[in-house]
XYZ file of C-alpha atoms in Angstrom:
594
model
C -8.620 -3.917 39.788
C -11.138 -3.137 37.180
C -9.712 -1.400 34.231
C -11.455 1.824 32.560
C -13.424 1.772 29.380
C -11.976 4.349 27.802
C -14.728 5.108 25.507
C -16.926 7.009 28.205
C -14.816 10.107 27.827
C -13.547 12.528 25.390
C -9.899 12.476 25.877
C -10.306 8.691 27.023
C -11.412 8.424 23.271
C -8.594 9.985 21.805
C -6.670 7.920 23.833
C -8.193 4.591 22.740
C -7.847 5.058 19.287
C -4.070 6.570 19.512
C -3.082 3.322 21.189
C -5.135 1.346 18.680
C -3.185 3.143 16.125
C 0.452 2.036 17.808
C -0.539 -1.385 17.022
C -1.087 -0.504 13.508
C 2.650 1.100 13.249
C 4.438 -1.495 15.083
C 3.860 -4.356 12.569
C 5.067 -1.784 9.365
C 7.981 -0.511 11.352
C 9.404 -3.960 12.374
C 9.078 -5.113 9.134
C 10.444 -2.296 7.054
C 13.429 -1.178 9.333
C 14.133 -3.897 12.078
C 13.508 -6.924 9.381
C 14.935 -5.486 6.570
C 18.214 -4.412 8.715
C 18.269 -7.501 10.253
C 17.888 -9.442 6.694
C 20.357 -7.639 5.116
C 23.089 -8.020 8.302
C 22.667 -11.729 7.654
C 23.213 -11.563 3.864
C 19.996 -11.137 1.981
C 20.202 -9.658 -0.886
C 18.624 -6.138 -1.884
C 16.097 -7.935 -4.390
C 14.826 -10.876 -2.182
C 14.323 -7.680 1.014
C 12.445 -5.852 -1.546
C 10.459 -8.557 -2.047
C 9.810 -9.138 1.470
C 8.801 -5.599 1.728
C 6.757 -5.422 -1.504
C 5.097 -8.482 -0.051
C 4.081 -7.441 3.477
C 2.446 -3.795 1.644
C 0.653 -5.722 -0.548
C -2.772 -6.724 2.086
C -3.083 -2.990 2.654
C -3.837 -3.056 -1.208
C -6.797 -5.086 -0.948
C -8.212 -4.178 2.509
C -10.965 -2.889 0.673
C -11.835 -6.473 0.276
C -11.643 -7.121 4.432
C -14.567 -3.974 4.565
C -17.397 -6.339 3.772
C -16.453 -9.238 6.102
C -15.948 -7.225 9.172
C -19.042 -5.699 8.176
C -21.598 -9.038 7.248
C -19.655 -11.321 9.993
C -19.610 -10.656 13.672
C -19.861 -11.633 17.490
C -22.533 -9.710 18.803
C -21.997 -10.080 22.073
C -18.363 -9.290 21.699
C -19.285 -5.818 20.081
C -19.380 -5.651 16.400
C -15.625 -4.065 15.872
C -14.644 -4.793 18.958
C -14.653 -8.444 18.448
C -12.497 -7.874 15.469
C -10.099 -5.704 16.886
C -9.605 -8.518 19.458
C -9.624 -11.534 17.274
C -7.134 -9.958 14.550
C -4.804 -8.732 17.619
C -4.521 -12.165 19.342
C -3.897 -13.625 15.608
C -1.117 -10.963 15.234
C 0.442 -11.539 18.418
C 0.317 -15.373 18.095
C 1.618 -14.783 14.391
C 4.813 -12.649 15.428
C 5.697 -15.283 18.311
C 5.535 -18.171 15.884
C 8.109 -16.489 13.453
C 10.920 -16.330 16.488
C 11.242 -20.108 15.700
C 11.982 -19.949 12.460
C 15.675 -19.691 11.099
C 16.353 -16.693 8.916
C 17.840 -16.544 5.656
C 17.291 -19.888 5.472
C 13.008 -19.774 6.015
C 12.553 -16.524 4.432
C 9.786 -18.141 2.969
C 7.871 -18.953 5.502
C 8.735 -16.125 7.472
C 7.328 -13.849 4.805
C 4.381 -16.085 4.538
C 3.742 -16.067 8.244
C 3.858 -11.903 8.513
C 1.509 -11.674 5.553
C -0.887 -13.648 6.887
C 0.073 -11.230 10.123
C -0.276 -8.269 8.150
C -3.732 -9.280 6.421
C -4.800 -9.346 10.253
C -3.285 -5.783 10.364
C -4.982 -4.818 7.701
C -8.616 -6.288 9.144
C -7.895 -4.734 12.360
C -7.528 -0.860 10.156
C -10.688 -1.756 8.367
C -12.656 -2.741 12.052
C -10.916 0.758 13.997
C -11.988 3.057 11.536
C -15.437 1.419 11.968
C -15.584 1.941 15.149
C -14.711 5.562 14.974
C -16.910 6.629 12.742
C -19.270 4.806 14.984
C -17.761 6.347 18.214
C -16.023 9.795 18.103
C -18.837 12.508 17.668
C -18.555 14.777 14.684
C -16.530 17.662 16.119
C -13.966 15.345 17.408
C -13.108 13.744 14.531
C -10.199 16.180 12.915
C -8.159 16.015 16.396
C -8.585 11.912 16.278
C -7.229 12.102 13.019
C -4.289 13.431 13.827
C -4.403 11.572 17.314
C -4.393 8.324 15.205
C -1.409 9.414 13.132
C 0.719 9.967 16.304
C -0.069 6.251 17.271
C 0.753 4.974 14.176
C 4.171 7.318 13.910
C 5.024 6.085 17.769
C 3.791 2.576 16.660
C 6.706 2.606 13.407
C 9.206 3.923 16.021
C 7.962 1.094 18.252
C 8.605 -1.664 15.921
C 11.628 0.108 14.109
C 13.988 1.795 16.452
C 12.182 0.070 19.680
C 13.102 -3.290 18.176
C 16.644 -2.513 17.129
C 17.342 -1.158 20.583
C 16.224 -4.609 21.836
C 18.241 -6.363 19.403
C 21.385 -4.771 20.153
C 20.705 -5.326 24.106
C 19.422 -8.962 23.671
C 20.014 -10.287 20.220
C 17.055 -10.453 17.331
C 14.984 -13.275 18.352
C 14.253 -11.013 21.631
C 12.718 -8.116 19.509
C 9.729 -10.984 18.103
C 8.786 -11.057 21.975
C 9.056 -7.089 22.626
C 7.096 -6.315 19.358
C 4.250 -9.085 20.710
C 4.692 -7.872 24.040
C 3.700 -3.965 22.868
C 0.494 -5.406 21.071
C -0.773 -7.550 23.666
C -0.549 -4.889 26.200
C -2.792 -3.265 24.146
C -5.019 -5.947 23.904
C -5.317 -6.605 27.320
C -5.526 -3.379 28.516
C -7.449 -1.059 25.915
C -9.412 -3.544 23.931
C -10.460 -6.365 26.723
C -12.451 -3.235 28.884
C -13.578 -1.570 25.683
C -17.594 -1.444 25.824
C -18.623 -0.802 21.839
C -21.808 1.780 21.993
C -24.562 -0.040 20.741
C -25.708 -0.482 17.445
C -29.303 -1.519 15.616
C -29.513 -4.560 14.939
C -28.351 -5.331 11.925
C -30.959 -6.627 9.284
C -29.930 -9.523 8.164
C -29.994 -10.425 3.979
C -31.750 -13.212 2.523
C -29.208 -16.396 1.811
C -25.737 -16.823 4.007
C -23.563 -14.380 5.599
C -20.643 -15.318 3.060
C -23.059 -14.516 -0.051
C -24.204 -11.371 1.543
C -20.735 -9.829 1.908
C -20.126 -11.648 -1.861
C -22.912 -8.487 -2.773
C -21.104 -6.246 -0.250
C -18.022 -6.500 -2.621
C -19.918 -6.382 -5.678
C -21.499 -2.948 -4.366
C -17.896 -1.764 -3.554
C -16.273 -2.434 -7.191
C -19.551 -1.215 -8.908
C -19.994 1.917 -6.807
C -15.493 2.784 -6.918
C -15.591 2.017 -10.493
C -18.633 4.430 -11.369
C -17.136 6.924 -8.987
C -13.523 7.150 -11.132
C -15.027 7.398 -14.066
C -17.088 10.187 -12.763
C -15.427 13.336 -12.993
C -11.936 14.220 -15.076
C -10.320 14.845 -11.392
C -11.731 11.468 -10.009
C -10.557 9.729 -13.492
C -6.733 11.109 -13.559
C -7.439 10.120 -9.603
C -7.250 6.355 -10.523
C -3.966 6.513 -12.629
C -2.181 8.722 -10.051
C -2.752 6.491 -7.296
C -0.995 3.912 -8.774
C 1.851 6.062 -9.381
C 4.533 6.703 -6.420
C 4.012 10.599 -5.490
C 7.681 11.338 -5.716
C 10.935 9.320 -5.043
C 10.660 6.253 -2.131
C 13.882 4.817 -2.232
C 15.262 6.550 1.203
C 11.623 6.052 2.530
C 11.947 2.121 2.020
C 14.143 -0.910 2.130
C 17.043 0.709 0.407
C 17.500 2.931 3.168
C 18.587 -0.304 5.592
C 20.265 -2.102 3.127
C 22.609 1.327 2.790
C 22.625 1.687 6.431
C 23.578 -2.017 7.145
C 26.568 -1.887 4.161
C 27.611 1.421 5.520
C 28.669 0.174 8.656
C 25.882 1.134 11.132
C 25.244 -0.867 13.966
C 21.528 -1.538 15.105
C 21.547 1.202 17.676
C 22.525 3.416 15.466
C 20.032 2.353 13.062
C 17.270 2.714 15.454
C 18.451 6.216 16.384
C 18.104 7.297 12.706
C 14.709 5.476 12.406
C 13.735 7.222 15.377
C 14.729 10.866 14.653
C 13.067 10.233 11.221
C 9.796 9.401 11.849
C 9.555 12.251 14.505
C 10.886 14.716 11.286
C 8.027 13.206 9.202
C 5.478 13.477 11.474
C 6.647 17.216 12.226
C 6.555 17.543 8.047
C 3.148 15.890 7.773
C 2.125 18.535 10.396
C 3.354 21.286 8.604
C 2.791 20.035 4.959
C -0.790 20.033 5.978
C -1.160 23.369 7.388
C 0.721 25.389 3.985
C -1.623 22.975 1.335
C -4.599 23.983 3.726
C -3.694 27.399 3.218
C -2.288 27.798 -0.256
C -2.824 26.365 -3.318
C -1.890 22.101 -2.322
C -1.110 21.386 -5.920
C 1.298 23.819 -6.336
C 2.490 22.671 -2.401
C 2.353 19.095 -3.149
C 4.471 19.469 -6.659
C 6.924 21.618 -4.354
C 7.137 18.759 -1.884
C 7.955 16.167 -4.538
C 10.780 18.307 -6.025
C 12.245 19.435 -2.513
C 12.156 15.203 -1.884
C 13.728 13.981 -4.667
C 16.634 16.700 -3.855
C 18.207 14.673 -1.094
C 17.688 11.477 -3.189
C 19.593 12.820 -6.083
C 22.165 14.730 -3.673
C 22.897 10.728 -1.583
C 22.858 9.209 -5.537
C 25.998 12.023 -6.193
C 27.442 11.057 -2.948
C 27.585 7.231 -3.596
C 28.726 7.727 -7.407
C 31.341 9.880 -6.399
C 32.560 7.629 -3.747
C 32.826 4.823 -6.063
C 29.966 3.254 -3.787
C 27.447 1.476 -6.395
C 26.811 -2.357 -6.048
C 25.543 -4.359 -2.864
C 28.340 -5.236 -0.914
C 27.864 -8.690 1.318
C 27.602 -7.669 5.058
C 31.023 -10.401 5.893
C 32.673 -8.951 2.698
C 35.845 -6.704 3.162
C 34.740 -3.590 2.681
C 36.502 -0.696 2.249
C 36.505 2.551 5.195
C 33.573 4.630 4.960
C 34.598 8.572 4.729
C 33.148 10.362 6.913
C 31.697 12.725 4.543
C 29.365 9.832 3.104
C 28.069 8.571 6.455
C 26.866 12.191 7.439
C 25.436 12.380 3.774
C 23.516 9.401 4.504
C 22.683 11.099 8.018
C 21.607 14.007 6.408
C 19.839 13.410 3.485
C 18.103 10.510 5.193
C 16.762 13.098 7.748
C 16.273 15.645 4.970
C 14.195 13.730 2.862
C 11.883 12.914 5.653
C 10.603 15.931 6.085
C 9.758 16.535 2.943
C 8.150 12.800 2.597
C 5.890 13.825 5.478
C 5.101 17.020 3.732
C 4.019 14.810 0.941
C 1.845 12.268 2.319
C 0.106 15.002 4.339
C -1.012 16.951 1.075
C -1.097 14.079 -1.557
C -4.027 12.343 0.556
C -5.826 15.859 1.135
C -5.771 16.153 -2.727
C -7.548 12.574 -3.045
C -9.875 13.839 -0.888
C -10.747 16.264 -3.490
C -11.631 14.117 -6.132
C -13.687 11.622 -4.421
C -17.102 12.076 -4.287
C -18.463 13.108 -0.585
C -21.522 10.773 -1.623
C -19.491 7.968 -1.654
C -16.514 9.139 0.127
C -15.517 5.701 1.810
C -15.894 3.382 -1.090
C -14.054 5.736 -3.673
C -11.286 6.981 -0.720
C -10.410 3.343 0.431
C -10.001 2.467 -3.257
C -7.295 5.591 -3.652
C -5.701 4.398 -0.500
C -5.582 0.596 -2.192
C -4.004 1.489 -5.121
C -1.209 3.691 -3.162
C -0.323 1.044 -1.133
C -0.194 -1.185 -4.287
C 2.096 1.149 -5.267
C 4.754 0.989 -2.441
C 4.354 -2.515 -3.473
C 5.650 -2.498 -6.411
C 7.896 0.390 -5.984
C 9.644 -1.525 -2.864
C 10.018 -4.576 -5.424
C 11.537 -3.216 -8.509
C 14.123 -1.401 -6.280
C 15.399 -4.647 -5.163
C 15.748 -5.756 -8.379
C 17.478 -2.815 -9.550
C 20.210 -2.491 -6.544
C 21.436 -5.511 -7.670
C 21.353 -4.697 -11.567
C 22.397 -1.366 -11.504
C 23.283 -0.364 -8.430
C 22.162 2.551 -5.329
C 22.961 5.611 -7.800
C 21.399 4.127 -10.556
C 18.137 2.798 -8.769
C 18.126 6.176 -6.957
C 18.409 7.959 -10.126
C 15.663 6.455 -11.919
C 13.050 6.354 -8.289
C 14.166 9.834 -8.596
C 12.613 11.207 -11.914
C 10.195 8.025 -11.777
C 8.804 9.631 -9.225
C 8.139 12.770 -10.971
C 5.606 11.405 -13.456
C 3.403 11.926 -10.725
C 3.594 15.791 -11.669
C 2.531 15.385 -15.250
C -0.861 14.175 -14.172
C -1.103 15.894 -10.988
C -2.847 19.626 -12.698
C -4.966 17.615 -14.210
C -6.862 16.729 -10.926
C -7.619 20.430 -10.499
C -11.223 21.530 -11.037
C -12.377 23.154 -13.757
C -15.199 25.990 -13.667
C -18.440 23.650 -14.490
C -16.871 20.291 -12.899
C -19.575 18.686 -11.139
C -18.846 15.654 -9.309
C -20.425 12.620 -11.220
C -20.664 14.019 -15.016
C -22.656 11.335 -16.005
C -22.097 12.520 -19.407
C -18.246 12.226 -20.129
C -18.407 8.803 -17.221
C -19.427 6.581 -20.107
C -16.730 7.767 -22.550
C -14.273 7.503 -19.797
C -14.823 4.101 -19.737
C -14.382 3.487 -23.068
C -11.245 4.841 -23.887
C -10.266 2.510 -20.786
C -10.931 -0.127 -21.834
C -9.051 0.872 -25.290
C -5.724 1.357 -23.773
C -6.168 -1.941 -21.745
C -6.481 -3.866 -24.636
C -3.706 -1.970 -26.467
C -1.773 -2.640 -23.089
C -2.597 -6.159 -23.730
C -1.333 -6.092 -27.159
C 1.687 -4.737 -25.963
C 2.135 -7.942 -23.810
C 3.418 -10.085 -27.043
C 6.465 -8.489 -28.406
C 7.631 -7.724 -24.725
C 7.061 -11.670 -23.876
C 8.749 -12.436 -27.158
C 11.904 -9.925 -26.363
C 12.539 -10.537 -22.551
C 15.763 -12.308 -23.136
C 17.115 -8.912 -24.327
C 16.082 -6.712 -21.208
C 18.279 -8.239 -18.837
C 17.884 -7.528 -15.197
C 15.038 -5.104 -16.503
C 12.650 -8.102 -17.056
C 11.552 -8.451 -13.518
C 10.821 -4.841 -13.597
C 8.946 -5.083 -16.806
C 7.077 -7.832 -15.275
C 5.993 -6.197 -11.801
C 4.203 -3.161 -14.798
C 2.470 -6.270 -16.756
C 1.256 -7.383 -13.264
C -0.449 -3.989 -12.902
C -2.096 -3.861 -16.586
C -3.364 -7.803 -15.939
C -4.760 -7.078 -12.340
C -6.869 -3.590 -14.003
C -7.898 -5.533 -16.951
C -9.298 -8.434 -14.703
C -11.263 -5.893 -12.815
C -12.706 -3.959 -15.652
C -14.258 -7.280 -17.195
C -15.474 -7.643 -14.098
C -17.080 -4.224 -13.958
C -17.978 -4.471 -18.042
C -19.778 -8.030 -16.314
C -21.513 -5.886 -13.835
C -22.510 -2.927 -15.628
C -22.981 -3.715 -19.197
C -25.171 -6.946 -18.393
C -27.670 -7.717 -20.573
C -26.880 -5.009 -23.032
C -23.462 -6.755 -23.734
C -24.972 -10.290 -23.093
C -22.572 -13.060 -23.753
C -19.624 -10.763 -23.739
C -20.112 -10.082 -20.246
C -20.356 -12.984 -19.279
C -16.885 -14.438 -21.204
C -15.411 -11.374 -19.490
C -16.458 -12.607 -16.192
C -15.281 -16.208 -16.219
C -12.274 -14.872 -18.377
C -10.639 -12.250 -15.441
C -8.899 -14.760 -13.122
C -7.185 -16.302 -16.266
C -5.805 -12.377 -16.479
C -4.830 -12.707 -12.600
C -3.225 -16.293 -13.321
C -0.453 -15.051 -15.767
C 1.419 -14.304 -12.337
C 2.611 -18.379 -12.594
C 5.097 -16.963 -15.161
C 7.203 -15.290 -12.424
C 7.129 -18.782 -11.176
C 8.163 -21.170 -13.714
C 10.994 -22.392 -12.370
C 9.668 -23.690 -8.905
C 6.615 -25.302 -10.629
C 8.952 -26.986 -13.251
C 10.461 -28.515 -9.843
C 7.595 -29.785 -8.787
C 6.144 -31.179 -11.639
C 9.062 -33.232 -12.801
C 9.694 -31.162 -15.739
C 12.424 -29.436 -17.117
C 11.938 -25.495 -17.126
C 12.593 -25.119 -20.885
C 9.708 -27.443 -21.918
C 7.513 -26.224 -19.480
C 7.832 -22.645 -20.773
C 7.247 -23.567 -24.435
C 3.585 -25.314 -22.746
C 3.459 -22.569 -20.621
C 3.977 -19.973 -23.592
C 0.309 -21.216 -25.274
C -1.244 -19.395 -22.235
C 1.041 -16.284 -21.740
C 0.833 -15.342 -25.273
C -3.070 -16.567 -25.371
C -4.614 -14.663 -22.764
C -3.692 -11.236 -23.104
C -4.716 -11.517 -26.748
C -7.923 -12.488 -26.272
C -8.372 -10.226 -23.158
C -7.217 -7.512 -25.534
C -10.460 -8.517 -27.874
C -12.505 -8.428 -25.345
C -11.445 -5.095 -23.569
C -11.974 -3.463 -27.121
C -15.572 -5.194 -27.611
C -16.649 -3.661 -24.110
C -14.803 -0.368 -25.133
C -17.309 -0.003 -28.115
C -20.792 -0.736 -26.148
C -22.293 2.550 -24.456
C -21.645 2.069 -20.652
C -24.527 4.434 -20.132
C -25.566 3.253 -16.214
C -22.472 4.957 -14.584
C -24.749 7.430 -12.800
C -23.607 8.533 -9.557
C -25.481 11.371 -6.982
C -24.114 14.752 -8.231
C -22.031 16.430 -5.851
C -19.992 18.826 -6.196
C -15.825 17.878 -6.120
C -13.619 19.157 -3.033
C -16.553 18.671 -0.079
C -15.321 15.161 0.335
C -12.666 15.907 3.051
C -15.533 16.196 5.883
C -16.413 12.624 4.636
C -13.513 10.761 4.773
C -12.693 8.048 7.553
C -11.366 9.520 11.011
C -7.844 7.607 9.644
C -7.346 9.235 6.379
C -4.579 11.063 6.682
C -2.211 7.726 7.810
C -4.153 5.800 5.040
C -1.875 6.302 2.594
C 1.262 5.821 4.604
C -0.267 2.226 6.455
């Protein structure tokens, strides 16, 4: 029997790319809820499943990278996304199967290591679909795919969450591996293998190799996202709020199954409450979109935040007044759950949800408003980067702080953490005048970057010096650090593009200097290198302290030298701010949630 290409009709479209979309869900789902419950049931602790977590977000950070591969490098004759979509499926499928070997707690390691390289695939395979939309779906069918493809990915999550649990309950963990590989490669074999891609032009090929021409393709990408942020006020508060998390996460990530798992639930009723709550936030994305459509979606979206960080406190009251605060071992004795606290958790769990949905729904319409239509996919992708980077983190430092301080504690802090994200939010807004790309105020903007980088920097050395006295908070402090070295890195490697021969030798110390910036991450690995080199930890760290203190202090000298010069060729196309919705990829509106 010949199977249909799907592509040759409208609704066969829309039903491509929704099942294209499941097999981006399944992958986040299993991990986040299935994993993590499963993790957790065998005695990980809240900090090492946070990790996991943080880990497996962290690719959908730097897809923006993946965009010029898929682009330079491809099969031709396989179809130009096509091919991809098929090579990064079978690598995801063969991935997943080769992780129901392994022996969990005890290879955590290599299971994590194993699903990021699976979720860098994942993350390939986003970068190739929404390709091939924009390439497919005609213009007046775009809106309905959009929401099409967030429907996959929301039945995807259930897929790989509740689907998997139900599996593991029925058949035991090592089962769900096969069902989640099973779901993908049914989508392989039956959507992608009959796919015929439209054709394309050829594509003109660049002088030198493939691997040099996407090299440029990158370049382009950083140069053209970093004179895009700098170009209006909006875009500019843009790039600090998407590294903020838009409201409290902690019932939205691993916390959630660690609470569920110490609370007594069993996996089927851990898959029903991942089930009924990604149908509620897909019902709240629906209807968060429709009211910030209609109304004012700043005042929505600060609405949303509050109304989500209400169940969060409400569970935090709960817990404290049940005397429930620290991690309790899954074999430990542990004492009856009232009944009052498990429909709590029920409740505000399905609560919160909504609300989340509500959220996402308006917080990525709002980034559509700042980004410049004429470069709508470079400056969107890089918004959509940074918010992934930071579940990240966010899913990290909660680890850490269950096990410091506890659930009402961490939930507490998330809480009014969360509403930061309101202090910067008015300033998006547009201002009468605001023209997308004020070439005039983009080079000051820069400047007083690069300023509070290198004061950032500075700021480095007494931390380093004090970290014996923060306690459990030094992780925490660290995982901030990581963010100020990782934006300093990439704006000397801007200042190299940008200020070129006007800054001369600077530029060019700033370029060979920015991976020394990403390479103060081997301090959150001291002991495990001490290990392997023979050495004992304490006299490694007093080596080890020449570069940690060194580095940020001269990056801090030479983020204020490229603060002083002009940065005067940030000129973008003037547009003017809020047409960039029409622009964005057919995805956008799951972008921030994958």
């Amino acid at each position: 029997m010949r199977l249909p290409n799907l592509f040759q009709t409208r609704n066969g479209r829309f039903a491509a790319f929704f099942l294209l979309y499941v097999t981006e869900g399944i992958p986040l789902g299993f991990a986040a809820t299935a994993v993590a419950t499963q993790l957790r049931r065998q005695g990980v602790g809240p900090a090492e499943i946070g990790a996991f977590i943080g880990l497996f977000y962290l690719p959908w950070a730097f897809k923006w990278a993946f965009g010029p591969i898929v682009d330079v490098f491809a099969i031709e004759r396989l179809g130009r996304r096509r091919g991809w979509i098929l090579g990064t499926q079978i690598v995801m499928v063969a991935t997943l199967f080769a992780t129901s070997f392994l022996k969990l707690p005890e290879q955590l390691w290599l299971f994590s290591a194993i699903l990021l390289v699976h979720n860098t695939f994942s993350a390939t395979q986003d970068v190739a679909i929404d390709a091939l939309a924009i390439n497919t779906l005609n213009e007046h069918e775009r809106a309905t795919a959009s929401g099409v493809m967030f429907a996959g990915a929301s039945i995807g999550q259930m897929i790989g969450g509740s689907g998997a649990l139900l599996v593991t309950s029925w058949f035991g963990f090592q089962s769900s591996f096969y069902f989640v590989s099973a779901a993908i490669l049914l989508v392989t074999l039956f959507v992608v293998l009959p796919m015929k891609e439209a054709a394309t032009p050829p594509r003109v090929r660049a002088a030198g190799s493939a691997m040099a021409a996407a090299g440029r393709e990158m370049r382009e990408f950083a140069v053209t996202a970093f004179k895009s942020f700098m170009g209006t006020r909006g875009a500019f508060v843009g790039l600090f709020m998407s590294l903020l998390p838009p409201g409290a996460m902690c019932l939205g990530l691993a916390l959630q199954s660690n609470l569920a798992v110490e609370l007594g639930m069993d996996d089927g009723a851990v898959a029903t409450m991942n089930f009924w709550s990604t149908l509620i936030g897909a019902a709240g994305c629906l209807a968060g979109g429709l009211i910030a459509d209609r109304f004012d979606r700043r005042r929505a979206l600060t609405w949303y935040i509050l109304l989500m960080s209400i169940p969060v406190f409400v569970m935090a009251l709960v817990l404290q007044h049940f005397n429930w605060i620290m991690p309790i071992a899954p074999d430990a004795d542990k004492p009856d759950v009232p009944t009052l606290l498990m429909t709590a958790f029920w409740a505000t769990t399905l609560v919160y949800a909504f609300f989340n949905g509500m959220m996402y729904s308006a917080t990525t319409a709002i980034f559509m408003d700042v980004t410049n239509p004429v470069v709508a996919g470079t400056q969107f992708t890089a918004y959509m980067a940074m918010f992934n980077l930071a579940i990240s983190y966010s899913a990290t430092w909660q680890g850490i702080s269950i096990e410091a301080w506890g659930y009402p504690g961490t939930m507490i802090v998330d809480g009014f953490y969360g509403m930061l994200y309101l202090l910067v939010l008015p300033l998006t807004r547009k201002r009468p005048g605001d023209v997308a790309a004020d070439n005039a105020l983009a080079p000051g903007r820069a400047r007083k970057l690069g300023l509070v980088l290198a004061l950032l920097c500075l700021a480095w050395l007494p931390v380093h010096a004090l970290e014996s006295q923060f306690g459990a908070a030094k992780d925490i402090v660290n995982i901030l650090f990581t963010l100020v070295f990782i934006a300093s890195a990439l704006f000397l490697l801007a200042g190299a593009a940008l200020l070129g021969a006007v800054a001369g030798r600077l530029t060019r110390i700033g370029a060979w200097f920015s991976p020394l910036l990403l390479l103060m991450q081997v301090r959150n690995y001291q002991d495990g290198l001490a290990a392997k080199l023979g050495v004992s930890t304490q006299s490694l760290g007093a080596t080890l302290d020449i570069f940690l203190y060194g580095v940020p202090l001269l990056a801090a000298v030479l983020l204020w030298q490229m603060s002083r010069h002009a940065w005067a060729d940030l000129a973008l196309p003037s547009t003017t701010e809020g047409e960039a919705g029409d622009t964005a990829l057919p995805g956008a509106k799951l972008a921030a949630a994958s």
